[in-house]
mmCIF file with all atom_site columns, C-alpha atoms in Angstrom:
data_model
loop_
_atom_site.group_PDB
_atom_site.id
_atom_site.type_symbol
_atom_site.label_atom_id
_atom_site.label_alt_id
_atom_site.label_comp_id
_atom_site.label_asym_id
_atom_site.label_entity_id
_atom_site.label_seq_id
_atom_site.pdbx_PDB_ins_code
_atom_site.Cartn_x
_atom_site.Cartn_y
_atom_site.Cartn_z
_atom_site.occupancy
_atom_site.B_iso_or_equiv
_atom_site.pdbx_formal_charge
_atom_site.auth_seq_id
_atom_site.auth_comp_id
_atom_site.auth_asym_id
_atom_site.auth_atom_id
_atom_site.pdbx_PDB_model_num
ATOM 1   C CA . UNK A 1 1   ? 99.438  84.764  81.992  1.00 0.00 ? 12  UNK A CA 1
ATOM 2   C CA . UNK A 1 2   ? 101.762 87.383  83.527  1.00 0.00 ? 13  UNK A CA 1
ATOM 3   C CA . UNK A 1 3   ? 101.070 90.810  84.963  1.00 0.00 ? 14  UNK A CA 1
ATOM 4   C CA . UNK A 1 4   ? 101.266 94.315  83.525  1.00 0.00 ? 15  UNK A CA 1
ATOM 5   C CA . UNK A 1 5   ? 103.200 96.910  85.568  1.00 0.00 ? 16  UNK A CA 1
ATOM 6   C CA . UNK A 1 6   ? 102.020 100.504 85.169  1.00 0.00 ? 17  UNK A CA 1
ATOM 7   C CA . UNK A 1 7   ? 103.763 103.402 86.960  1.00 0.00 ? 18  UNK A CA 1
ATOM 8   C CA . UNK A 1 8   ? 101.522 106.403 87.585  1.00 0.00 ? 19  UNK A CA 1
ATOM 9   C CA . UNK A 1 9   ? 102.307 109.965 88.608  1.00 0.00 ? 20  UNK A CA 1
ATOM 10  C CA . UNK A 1 10  ? 98.815  110.166 90.100  1.00 0.00 ? 21  UNK A CA 1
ATOM 11  C CA . UNK A 1 11  ? 98.682  106.953 92.168  1.00 0.00 ? 22  UNK A CA 1
ATOM 12  C CA . UNK A 1 12  ? 99.089  107.393 95.911  1.00 0.00 ? 23  UNK A CA 1
ATOM 13  C CA . UNK A 1 13  ? 99.372  103.644 96.557  1.00 0.00 ? 24  UNK A CA 1
ATOM 14  C CA . UNK A 1 14  ? 99.560  100.337 94.713  1.00 0.00 ? 25  UNK A CA 1
ATOM 15  C CA . UNK A 1 15  ? 96.345  99.091  93.118  1.00 0.00 ? 26  UNK A CA 1
ATOM 16  C CA . UNK A 1 16  ? 95.872  95.676  91.494  1.00 0.00 ? 27  UNK A CA 1
ATOM 17  C CA . UNK A 1 17  ? 93.335  95.681  88.681  1.00 0.00 ? 28  UNK A CA 1
ATOM 18  C CA . UNK A 1 18  ? 92.008  92.204  87.947  1.00 0.00 ? 29  UNK A CA 1
ATOM 19  C CA . UNK A 1 19  ? 92.445  90.751  84.504  1.00 0.00 ? 30  UNK A CA 1
ATOM 20  C CA . UNK A 1 20  ? 89.618  89.286  82.439  1.00 0.00 ? 31  UNK A CA 1
ATOM 21  C CA . UNK A 1 21  ? 88.945  87.796  79.033  1.00 0.00 ? 32  UNK A CA 1
ATOM 22  C CA . UNK A 1 22  ? 92.577  86.736  78.535  1.00 0.00 ? 33  UNK A CA 1
ATOM 23  C CA . UNK A 1 23  ? 93.993  90.128  79.582  1.00 0.00 ? 34  UNK A CA 1
ATOM 24  C CA . UNK A 1 24  ? 96.509  89.807  82.443  1.00 0.00 ? 35  UNK A CA 1
ATOM 25  C CA . UNK A 1 25  ? 96.013  91.731  85.698  1.00 0.00 ? 36  UNK A CA 1
ATOM 26  C CA . UNK A 1 26  ? 97.587  95.183  85.991  1.00 0.00 ? 37  UNK A CA 1
ATOM 27  C CA . UNK A 1 27  ? 99.511  96.547  88.964  1.00 0.00 ? 38  UNK A CA 1
ATOM 28  C CA . UNK A 1 28  ? 99.378  100.359 89.086  1.00 0.00 ? 39  UNK A CA 1
ATOM 29  C CA . UNK A 1 29  ? 102.009 101.806 91.398  1.00 0.00 ? 40  UNK A CA 1
ATOM 30  C CA . UNK A 1 30  ? 103.286 105.306 92.311  1.00 0.00 ? 41  UNK A CA 1
ATOM 31  C CA . UNK A 1 31  ? 106.076 106.419 89.983  1.00 0.00 ? 42  UNK A CA 1
ATOM 32  C CA . UNK A 1 32  ? 109.276 107.682 91.580  1.00 0.00 ? 43  UNK A CA 1
ATOM 33  C CA . UNK A 1 33  ? 110.958 111.061 90.969  1.00 0.00 ? 44  UNK A CA 1
ATOM 34  C CA . UNK A 1 34  ? 107.951 112.885 89.568  1.00 0.00 ? 45  UNK A CA 1
ATOM 35  C CA . UNK A 1 35  ? 108.646 116.062 91.555  1.00 0.00 ? 46  UNK A CA 1
ATOM 36  C CA . UNK A 1 36  ? 110.217 117.789 88.553  1.00 0.00 ? 47  UNK A CA 1
ATOM 37  C CA . UNK A 1 37  ? 107.840 116.367 85.956  1.00 0.00 ? 48  UNK A CA 1
ATOM 38  C CA . UNK A 1 38  ? 105.963 119.627 85.427  1.00 0.00 ? 49  UNK A CA 1
ATOM 39  C CA . UNK A 1 39  ? 108.882 122.036 85.718  1.00 0.00 ? 50  UNK A CA 1
ATOM 40  C CA . UNK A 1 40  ? 109.179 124.457 82.838  1.00 0.00 ? 51  UNK A CA 1
ATOM 41  C CA . UNK A 1 41  ? 112.580 124.388 81.240  1.00 0.00 ? 52  UNK A CA 1
ATOM 42  C CA . UNK A 1 42  ? 113.751 126.977 78.790  1.00 0.00 ? 53  UNK A CA 1
ATOM 43  C CA . UNK A 1 43  ? 116.419 126.580 76.142  1.00 0.00 ? 54  UNK A CA 1
ATOM 44  C CA . UNK A 1 44  ? 118.902 128.821 77.939  1.00 0.00 ? 55  UNK A CA 1
ATOM 45  C CA . UNK A 1 45  ? 120.831 125.818 79.242  1.00 0.00 ? 56  UNK A CA 1
ATOM 46  C CA . UNK A 1 46  ? 122.045 124.905 75.756  1.00 0.00 ? 57  UNK A CA 1
ATOM 47  C CA . UNK A 1 47  ? 124.987 127.303 75.941  1.00 0.00 ? 58  UNK A CA 1
ATOM 48  C CA . UNK A 1 48  ? 125.957 125.941 79.328  1.00 0.00 ? 59  UNK A CA 1
ATOM 49  C CA . UNK A 1 49  ? 125.797 122.384 77.967  1.00 0.00 ? 60  UNK A CA 1
ATOM 50  C CA . UNK A 1 50  ? 128.071 123.369 75.088  1.00 0.00 ? 61  UNK A CA 1
ATOM 51  C CA . UNK A 1 51  ? 130.512 124.977 77.516  1.00 0.00 ? 62  UNK A CA 1
ATOM 52  C CA . UNK A 1 52  ? 130.620 122.311 80.232  1.00 0.00 ? 63  UNK A CA 1
ATOM 53  C CA . UNK A 1 53  ? 129.204 119.277 78.495  1.00 0.00 ? 64  UNK A CA 1
ATOM 54  C CA . UNK A 1 54  ? 125.662 117.984 78.870  1.00 0.00 ? 65  UNK A CA 1
ATOM 55  C CA . UNK A 1 55  ? 126.332 115.813 81.943  1.00 0.00 ? 66  UNK A CA 1
ATOM 56  C CA . UNK A 1 56  ? 128.168 118.515 83.898  1.00 0.00 ? 67  UNK A CA 1
ATOM 57  C CA . UNK A 1 57  ? 125.551 121.117 82.985  1.00 0.00 ? 68  UNK A CA 1
ATOM 58  C CA . UNK A 1 58  ? 122.793 118.792 84.233  1.00 0.00 ? 69  UNK A CA 1
ATOM 59  C CA . UNK A 1 59  ? 124.730 118.139 87.425  1.00 0.00 ? 70  UNK A CA 1
ATOM 60  C CA . UNK A 1 60  ? 125.334 121.828 87.985  1.00 0.00 ? 71  UNK A CA 1
ATOM 61  C CA . UNK A 1 61  ? 121.630 122.578 87.553  1.00 0.00 ? 72  UNK A CA 1
ATOM 62  C CA . UNK A 1 62  ? 120.865 119.731 89.978  1.00 0.00 ? 73  UNK A CA 1
ATOM 63  C CA . UNK A 1 63  ? 122.903 121.480 92.661  1.00 0.00 ? 74  UNK A CA 1
ATOM 64  C CA . UNK A 1 64  ? 120.700 124.570 92.813  1.00 0.00 ? 75  UNK A CA 1
ATOM 65  C CA . UNK A 1 65  ? 119.466 122.872 95.995  1.00 0.00 ? 76  UNK A CA 1
ATOM 66  C CA . UNK A 1 66  ? 121.781 120.761 98.195  1.00 0.00 ? 77  UNK A CA 1
ATOM 67  C CA . UNK A 1 67  ? 122.094 117.260 96.721  1.00 0.00 ? 78  UNK A CA 1
ATOM 68  C CA . UNK A 1 68  ? 124.105 114.136 97.430  1.00 0.00 ? 79  UNK A CA 1
ATOM 69  C CA . UNK A 1 69  ? 126.021 112.116 94.865  1.00 0.00 ? 80  UNK A CA 1
ATOM 70  C CA . UNK A 1 70  ? 123.363 109.410 95.042  1.00 0.00 ? 81  UNK A CA 1
ATOM 71  C CA . UNK A 1 71  ? 120.550 111.926 94.604  1.00 0.00 ? 82  UNK A CA 1
ATOM 72  C CA . UNK A 1 72  ? 122.259 113.485 91.604  1.00 0.00 ? 83  UNK A CA 1
ATOM 73  C CA . UNK A 1 73  ? 122.844 110.035 90.109  1.00 0.00 ? 84  UNK A CA 1
ATOM 74  C CA . UNK A 1 74  ? 119.115 109.286 90.387  1.00 0.00 ? 85  UNK A CA 1
ATOM 75  C CA . UNK A 1 75  ? 118.232 112.696 88.961  1.00 0.00 ? 86  UNK A CA 1
ATOM 76  C CA . UNK A 1 76  ? 120.545 112.501 85.958  1.00 0.00 ? 87  UNK A CA 1
ATOM 77  C CA . UNK A 1 77  ? 120.676 108.786 85.250  1.00 0.00 ? 88  UNK A CA 1
ATOM 78  C CA . UNK A 1 78  ? 124.472 108.752 85.577  1.00 0.00 ? 89  UNK A CA 1
ATOM 79  C CA . UNK A 1 79  ? 126.330 106.262 87.748  1.00 0.00 ? 90  UNK A CA 1
ATOM 80  C CA . UNK A 1 80  ? 127.408 107.471 91.197  1.00 0.00 ? 91  UNK A CA 1
ATOM 81  C CA . UNK A 1 81  ? 131.046 107.080 90.105  1.00 0.00 ? 92  UNK A CA 1
ATOM 82  C CA . UNK A 1 82  ? 130.531 109.297 87.052  1.00 0.00 ? 93  UNK A CA 1
ATOM 83  C CA . UNK A 1 83  ? 128.678 111.859 89.179  1.00 0.00 ? 94  UNK A CA 1
ATOM 84  C CA . UNK A 1 84  ? 131.563 111.887 91.655  1.00 0.00 ? 95  UNK A CA 1
ATOM 85  C CA . UNK A 1 85  ? 134.112 112.462 88.883  1.00 0.00 ? 96  UNK A CA 1
ATOM 86  C CA . UNK A 1 86  ? 132.093 115.288 87.329  1.00 0.00 ? 97  UNK A CA 1
ATOM 87  C CA . UNK A 1 87  ? 131.521 116.897 90.741  1.00 0.00 ? 98  UNK A CA 1
ATOM 88  C CA . UNK A 1 88  ? 135.267 116.849 91.396  1.00 0.00 ? 99  UNK A CA 1
ATOM 89  C CA . UNK A 1 89  ? 135.810 118.821 88.178  1.00 0.00 ? 100 UNK A CA 1
ATOM 90  C CA . UNK A 1 90  ? 132.983 121.264 88.975  1.00 0.00 ? 101 UNK A CA 1
ATOM 91  C CA . UNK A 1 91  ? 134.300 121.676 92.516  1.00 0.00 ? 102 UNK A CA 1
ATOM 92  C CA . UNK A 1 92  ? 137.845 122.278 91.234  1.00 0.00 ? 103 UNK A CA 1
ATOM 93  C CA . UNK A 1 93  ? 136.484 125.013 88.949  1.00 0.00 ? 104 UNK A CA 1
ATOM 94  C CA . UNK A 1 94  ? 134.720 126.664 91.886  1.00 0.00 ? 105 UNK A CA 1
ATOM 95  C CA . UNK A 1 95  ? 131.232 126.000 90.506  1.00 0.00 ? 106 UNK A CA 1
ATOM 96  C CA . UNK A 1 96  ? 130.018 123.776 93.372  1.00 0.00 ? 107 UNK A CA 1
ATOM 97  C CA . UNK A 1 97  ? 130.832 123.427 97.045  1.00 0.00 ? 108 UNK A CA 1
ATOM 98  C CA . UNK A 1 98  ? 130.521 120.353 99.226  1.00 0.00 ? 109 UNK A CA 1
ATOM 99  C CA . UNK A 1 99  ? 129.443 120.242 102.853 1.00 0.00 ? 110 UNK A CA 1
ATOM 100 C CA . UNK A 1 100 ? 129.506 117.102 104.979 1.00 0.00 ? 111 UNK A CA 1
ATOM 101 C CA . UNK A 1 101 ? 126.482 116.319 107.126 1.00 0.00 ? 112 UNK A CA 1
ATOM 102 C CA . UNK A 1 102 ? 126.943 113.131 109.129 1.00 0.00 ? 113 UNK A CA 1
ATOM 103 C CA . UNK A 1 103 ? 127.924 110.437 106.606 1.00 0.00 ? 114 UNK A CA 1
ATOM 104 C CA . UNK A 1 104 ? 126.916 112.276 103.436 1.00 0.00 ? 115 UNK A CA 1
ATOM 105 C CA . UNK A 1 105 ? 128.330 115.167 101.434 1.00 0.00 ? 116 UNK A CA 1
ATOM 106 C CA . UNK A 1 106 ? 125.807 117.643 100.081 1.00 0.00 ? 117 UNK A CA 1
ATOM 107 C CA . UNK A 1 107 ? 126.811 119.575 96.978  1.00 0.00 ? 118 UNK A CA 1
ATOM 108 C CA . UNK A 1 108 ? 125.419 122.996 96.151  1.00 0.00 ? 119 UNK A CA 1
ATOM 109 C CA . UNK A 1 109 ? 126.152 125.430 93.351  1.00 0.00 ? 120 UNK A CA 1
ATOM 110 C CA . UNK A 1 110 ? 128.456 128.247 94.421  1.00 0.00 ? 121 UNK A CA 1
ATOM 111 C CA . UNK A 1 111 ? 127.712 131.889 93.668  1.00 0.00 ? 122 UNK A CA 1
ATOM 112 C CA . UNK A 1 112 ? 129.804 131.512 90.528  1.00 0.00 ? 123 UNK A CA 1
ATOM 113 C CA . UNK A 1 113 ? 127.892 128.377 89.537  1.00 0.00 ? 124 UNK A CA 1
ATOM 114 C CA . UNK A 1 114 ? 124.539 130.086 90.100  1.00 0.00 ? 125 UNK A CA 1
ATOM 115 C CA . UNK A 1 115 ? 125.650 133.118 88.061  1.00 0.00 ? 126 UNK A CA 1
ATOM 116 C CA . UNK A 1 116 ? 126.782 130.819 85.264  1.00 0.00 ? 127 UNK A CA 1
ATOM 117 C CA . UNK A 1 117 ? 123.425 129.022 85.251  1.00 0.00 ? 128 UNK A CA 1
ATOM 118 C CA . UNK A 1 118 ? 121.577 132.336 85.128  1.00 0.00 ? 129 UNK A CA 1
ATOM 119 C CA . UNK A 1 119 ? 123.748 133.537 82.269  1.00 0.00 ? 130 UNK A CA 1
ATOM 120 C CA . UNK A 1 120 ? 124.732 136.619 84.234  1.00 0.00 ? 131 UNK A CA 1
ATOM 121 C CA . UNK A 1 121 ? 128.305 135.722 84.933  1.00 0.00 ? 132 UNK A CA 1
#
């Protein structure tokens, strides 16, 4: 018969709903990465995407708080290798800075990067 998988932004734990009358059971589980689901986004990032490219603009906006390459890859859907390459370009342009903490490097938008995101620079 199979099983239906259903991610939910409202589930705190996994729940198995029994199937009946030929309908397979359903496993409802907590969805990952829903922290930004209800963020309001305005259209002001379009100019930044045209300037830097969509991927680099998304990465730059993801560094408004310190983030690792892996975290940014999960946030943007890019591969960690692609994220690393884009971050190297953004870092070379002075838009992000990297700070090592133990075995990870945390990237954060520089003052210039923040000003560019705000449209004031």
